[in-house]
mmCIF file of C-alpha atoms in Angstrom:
data_model
loop_
_atom_site.group_PDB
_atom_site.id
_atom_site.type_symbol
_atom_site.label_atom_id
_atom_site.label_comp_id
_atom_site.label_asym_id
_atom_site.label_seq_id
_atom_site.Cartn_x
_atom_site.Cartn_y
_atom_site.Cartn_z
ATOM 1 C CA UNK A 715 97.393 -76.623 17.198
ATOM 2 C CA UNK A 716 94.638 -78.958 16.092
ATOM 3 C CA UNK A 717 92.390 -76.913 13.797
ATOM 4 C CA UNK A 718 90.116 -79.597 12.348
ATOM 5 C CA UNK A 719 89.065 -83.137 13.166
ATOM 6 C CA UNK A 720 86.398 -84.913 11.140
ATOM 7 C CA UNK A 721 85.303 -87.159 14.020
ATOM 8 C CA UNK A 722 84.773 -84.739 16.865
ATOM 9 C CA UNK A 723 84.937 -81.033 17.654
ATOM 10 C CA UNK A 724 85.844 -82.073 21.196
ATOM 11 C CA UNK A 725 89.274 -83.125 19.880
ATOM 12 C CA UNK A 726 89.738 -79.652 18.395
ATOM 13 C CA UNK A 727 88.659 -77.927 21.606
ATOM 14 C CA UNK A 728 91.006 -80.027 23.779
ATOM 15 C CA UNK A 729 93.729 -80.059 21.071
ATOM 16 C CA UNK A 730 93.960 -83.859 21.129
ATOM 17 C CA UNK A 731 96.263 -85.334 18.490
ATOM 18 C CA UNK A 732 94.578 -88.228 16.691
ATOM 19 C CA UNK A 733 95.032 -89.889 13.329
ATOM 20 C CA UNK A 734 93.745 -87.774 10.403
ATOM 21 C CA UNK A 735 93.587 -84.583 12.487
ATOM 22 C CA UNK A 736 94.489 -81.388 10.663
ATOM 23 C CA UNK A 737 97.079 -79.350 12.549
ATOM 24 C CA UNK A 738 98.823 -76.028 12.034
ATOM 25 C CA UNK A 739 102.606 -76.275 12.169
ATOM 26 C CA UNK A 740 105.475 -73.806 12.020
ATOM 27 C CA UNK A 741 106.797 -73.262 8.494
ATOM 28 C CA UNK A 742 110.347 -72.239 9.483
ATOM 29 C CA UNK A 743 112.041 -75.672 9.165
ATOM 30 C CA UNK A 744 110.422 -76.157 5.746
ATOM 31 C CA UNK A 745 111.478 -72.670 4.632
ATOM 32 C CA UNK A 746 115.075 -73.460 5.556
ATOM 33 C CA UNK A 747 114.963 -76.806 3.733
ATOM 34 C CA UNK A 748 113.399 -75.199 0.640
ATOM 35 C CA UNK A 749 116.017 -72.454 0.644
ATOM 36 C CA UNK A 750 118.823 -75.001 0.870
ATOM 37 C CA UNK A 751 117.342 -77.375 -1.730
ATOM 38 C CA UNK A 752 116.121 -74.886 -4.372
ATOM 39 C CA UNK A 753 117.877 -71.636 -3.446
ATOM 40 C CA UNK A 754 114.544 -69.764 -3.337
ATOM 41 C CA UNK A 755 113.405 -67.716 -0.351
ATOM 42 C CA UNK A 756 109.639 -68.193 0.019
ATOM 43 C CA UNK A 757 109.223 -65.547 2.720
ATOM 44 C CA UNK A 758 109.479 -62.744 0.170
ATOM 45 C CA UNK A 759 106.253 -61.761 -1.533
ATOM 46 C CA UNK A 760 106.310 -61.535 -5.301
ATOM 47 C CA UNK A 761 108.998 -62.621 -7.705
ATOM 48 C CA UNK A 762 112.707 -61.798 -7.651
ATOM 49 C CA UNK A 763 112.465 -59.205 -10.444
ATOM 50 C CA UNK A 764 109.464 -57.440 -8.897
ATOM 51 C CA UNK A 765 111.353 -55.681 -6.100
ATOM 52 C CA UNK A 766 112.583 -52.095 -6.413
ATOM 53 C CA UNK A 767 116.282 -51.293 -6.619
ATOM 54 C CA UNK A 768 116.088 -49.358 -3.340
ATOM 55 C CA UNK A 769 114.423 -52.207 -1.462
ATOM 56 C CA UNK A 770 116.966 -54.702 -2.739
ATOM 57 C CA UNK A 771 119.840 -52.447 -1.726
ATOM 58 C CA UNK A 772 118.429 -51.897 1.777
ATOM 59 C CA UNK A 773 117.823 -55.607 2.209
ATOM 60 C CA UNK A 774 121.437 -56.329 1.273
ATOM 61 C CA UNK A 775 122.671 -53.736 3.773
ATOM 62 C CA UNK A 776 120.489 -55.217 6.508
ATOM 63 C CA UNK A 777 121.719 -58.735 5.737
ATOM 64 C CA UNK A 778 125.465 -58.279 6.024
ATOM 65 C CA UNK A 779 125.916 -61.899 7.020
ATOM 66 C CA UNK A 780 128.722 -63.577 5.100
ATOM 67 C CA UNK A 781 126.977 -65.741 2.545
ATOM 68 C CA UNK A 782 128.200 -69.274 2.025
ATOM 69 C CA UNK A 783 130.459 -69.598 -0.998
ATOM 70 C CA UNK A 784 128.996 -72.070 -3.438
ATOM 71 C CA UNK A 785 130.919 -74.080 -5.980
ATOM 72 C CA UNK A 786 130.034 -73.969 -9.659
ATOM 73 C CA UNK A 787 128.586 -77.470 -9.375
ATOM 74 C CA UNK A 788 126.215 -76.430 -6.576
ATOM 75 C CA UNK A 789 125.170 -73.268 -8.437
ATOM 76 C CA UNK A 790 124.477 -75.354 -11.565
ATOM 77 C CA UNK A 791 122.369 -77.803 -9.525
ATOM 78 C CA UNK A 792 120.368 -74.970 -7.920
ATOM 79 C CA UNK A 793 119.630 -73.396 -11.312
ATOM 80 C CA UNK A 794 118.480 -76.745 -12.716
ATOM 81 C CA UNK A 795 116.221 -77.361 -9.707
ATOM 82 C CA UNK A 796 114.842 -73.819 -9.822
ATOM 83 C CA UNK A 797 113.848 -74.274 -13.470
ATOM 84 C CA UNK A 798 111.860 -77.452 -12.661
ATOM 85 C CA UNK A 799 110.496 -76.235 -9.325
ATOM 86 C CA UNK A 800 106.904 -75.076 -9.149
ATOM 87 C CA UNK A 801 104.890 -74.546 -6.011
ATOM 88 C CA UNK A 802 101.151 -74.470 -5.463
ATOM 89 C CA UNK A 803 100.084 -70.819 -4.866
ATOM 90 C CA UNK A 804 98.021 -71.885 -1.837
ATOM 91 C CA UNK A 805 101.075 -73.531 -0.247
ATOM 92 C CA UNK A 806 103.212 -70.490 -1.072
ATOM 93 C CA UNK A 807 100.624 -68.286 0.656
ATOM 94 C CA UNK A 808 100.884 -70.487 3.746
ATOM 95 C CA UNK A 809 104.681 -70.231 3.716
ATOM 96 C CA UNK A 810 104.410 -66.437 3.680
ATOM 97 C CA UNK A 811 102.037 -66.504 6.650
ATOM 98 C CA UNK A 812 104.474 -68.731 8.550
ATOM 99 C CA UNK A 813 101.997 -71.544 9.283
ATOM 100 C CA UNK A 814 101.338 -74.740 7.320
ATOM 101 C CA UNK A 815 98.376 -77.092 7.455
ATOM 102 C CA UNK A 816 99.393 -80.717 7.921
ATOM 103 C CA UNK A 817 97.596 -84.003 8.399
ATOM 104 C CA UNK A 818 98.588 -86.569 11.011
ATOM 105 C CA UNK A 819 99.176 -89.955 9.384
ATOM 106 C CA UNK A 820 100.214 -92.024 12.409
ATOM 107 C CA UNK A 821 98.418 -92.932 15.611
ATOM 108 C CA UNK A 822 100.280 -90.788 18.168
ATOM 109 C CA UNK A 823 98.995 -92.652 21.232
ATOM 110 C CA UNK A 824 100.226 -96.004 19.948
ATOM 111 C CA UNK A 825 103.721 -95.118 18.831
ATOM 112 C CA UNK A 826 104.485 -92.146 21.077
ATOM 113 C CA UNK A 827 105.376 -89.942 18.128
ATOM 114 C CA UNK A 828 103.428 -88.041 15.542
ATOM 115 C CA UNK A 829 104.102 -88.466 11.810
ATOM 116 C CA UNK A 830 102.271 -86.740 9.022
ATOM 117 C CA UNK A 831 102.484 -84.732 5.832
ATOM 118 C CA UNK A 832 101.955 -81.162 4.653
ATOM 119 C CA UNK A 833 98.669 -80.635 2.803
ATOM 120 C CA UNK A 834 98.827 -79.643 -0.867
ATOM 121 C CA UNK A 835 96.558 -79.373 -3.880
ATOM 122 C CA UNK A 836 92.966 -80.573 -3.700
ATOM 123 C CA UNK A 837 93.304 -81.799 -0.140
ATOM 124 C CA UNK A 838 94.491 -78.368 1.016
ATOM 125 C CA UNK A 839 91.633 -76.543 -0.720
ATOM 126 C CA UNK A 840 89.113 -79.016 0.737
ATOM 127 C CA UNK A 841 90.274 -78.447 4.315
ATOM 128 C CA UNK A 842 90.583 -74.681 3.809
ATOM 129 C CA UNK A 843 86.914 -74.602 2.777
ATOM 130 C CA UNK A 844 85.983 -76.685 5.829
ATOM 131 C CA UNK A 845 87.884 -74.286 8.114
ATOM 132 C CA UNK A 846 86.218 -71.244 6.510
ATOM 133 C CA UNK A 847 82.767 -72.789 7.047
ATOM 134 C CA UNK A 848 83.673 -73.507 10.653
ATOM 135 C CA UNK A 849 84.779 -69.897 11.246
ATOM 136 C CA UNK A 850 81.560 -68.485 9.761
ATOM 137 C CA UNK A 851 79.296 -70.759 11.825
#
């Protein structure tokens, strides 16, 4: 869904994809990639050590899927990546909600496809403020 466009509110109302539009996208593919790359599940709120023993046990019982066996090399890589990995709290909050804000970088009408990037940092806070103002008005 197009949630913000700096040029025209008409584009937001009609959900027209244009360059530099801000859209809401599904976070699931990014969650899967992040899990595979860093071995960290972003859907869970809080840190790994913060959960109760009961909750962890019930979650294990509910997830009786056979987990992929990982070699020592892969486990070593995941630990090294996890040590260096840090994520913006605002982006982590979006992952937990299941929707990400992204900006369209290409001109969809010209190329027939839509390329863009996920908003982070200052850009994300800027557009979040704009969206909050829009909701209040």
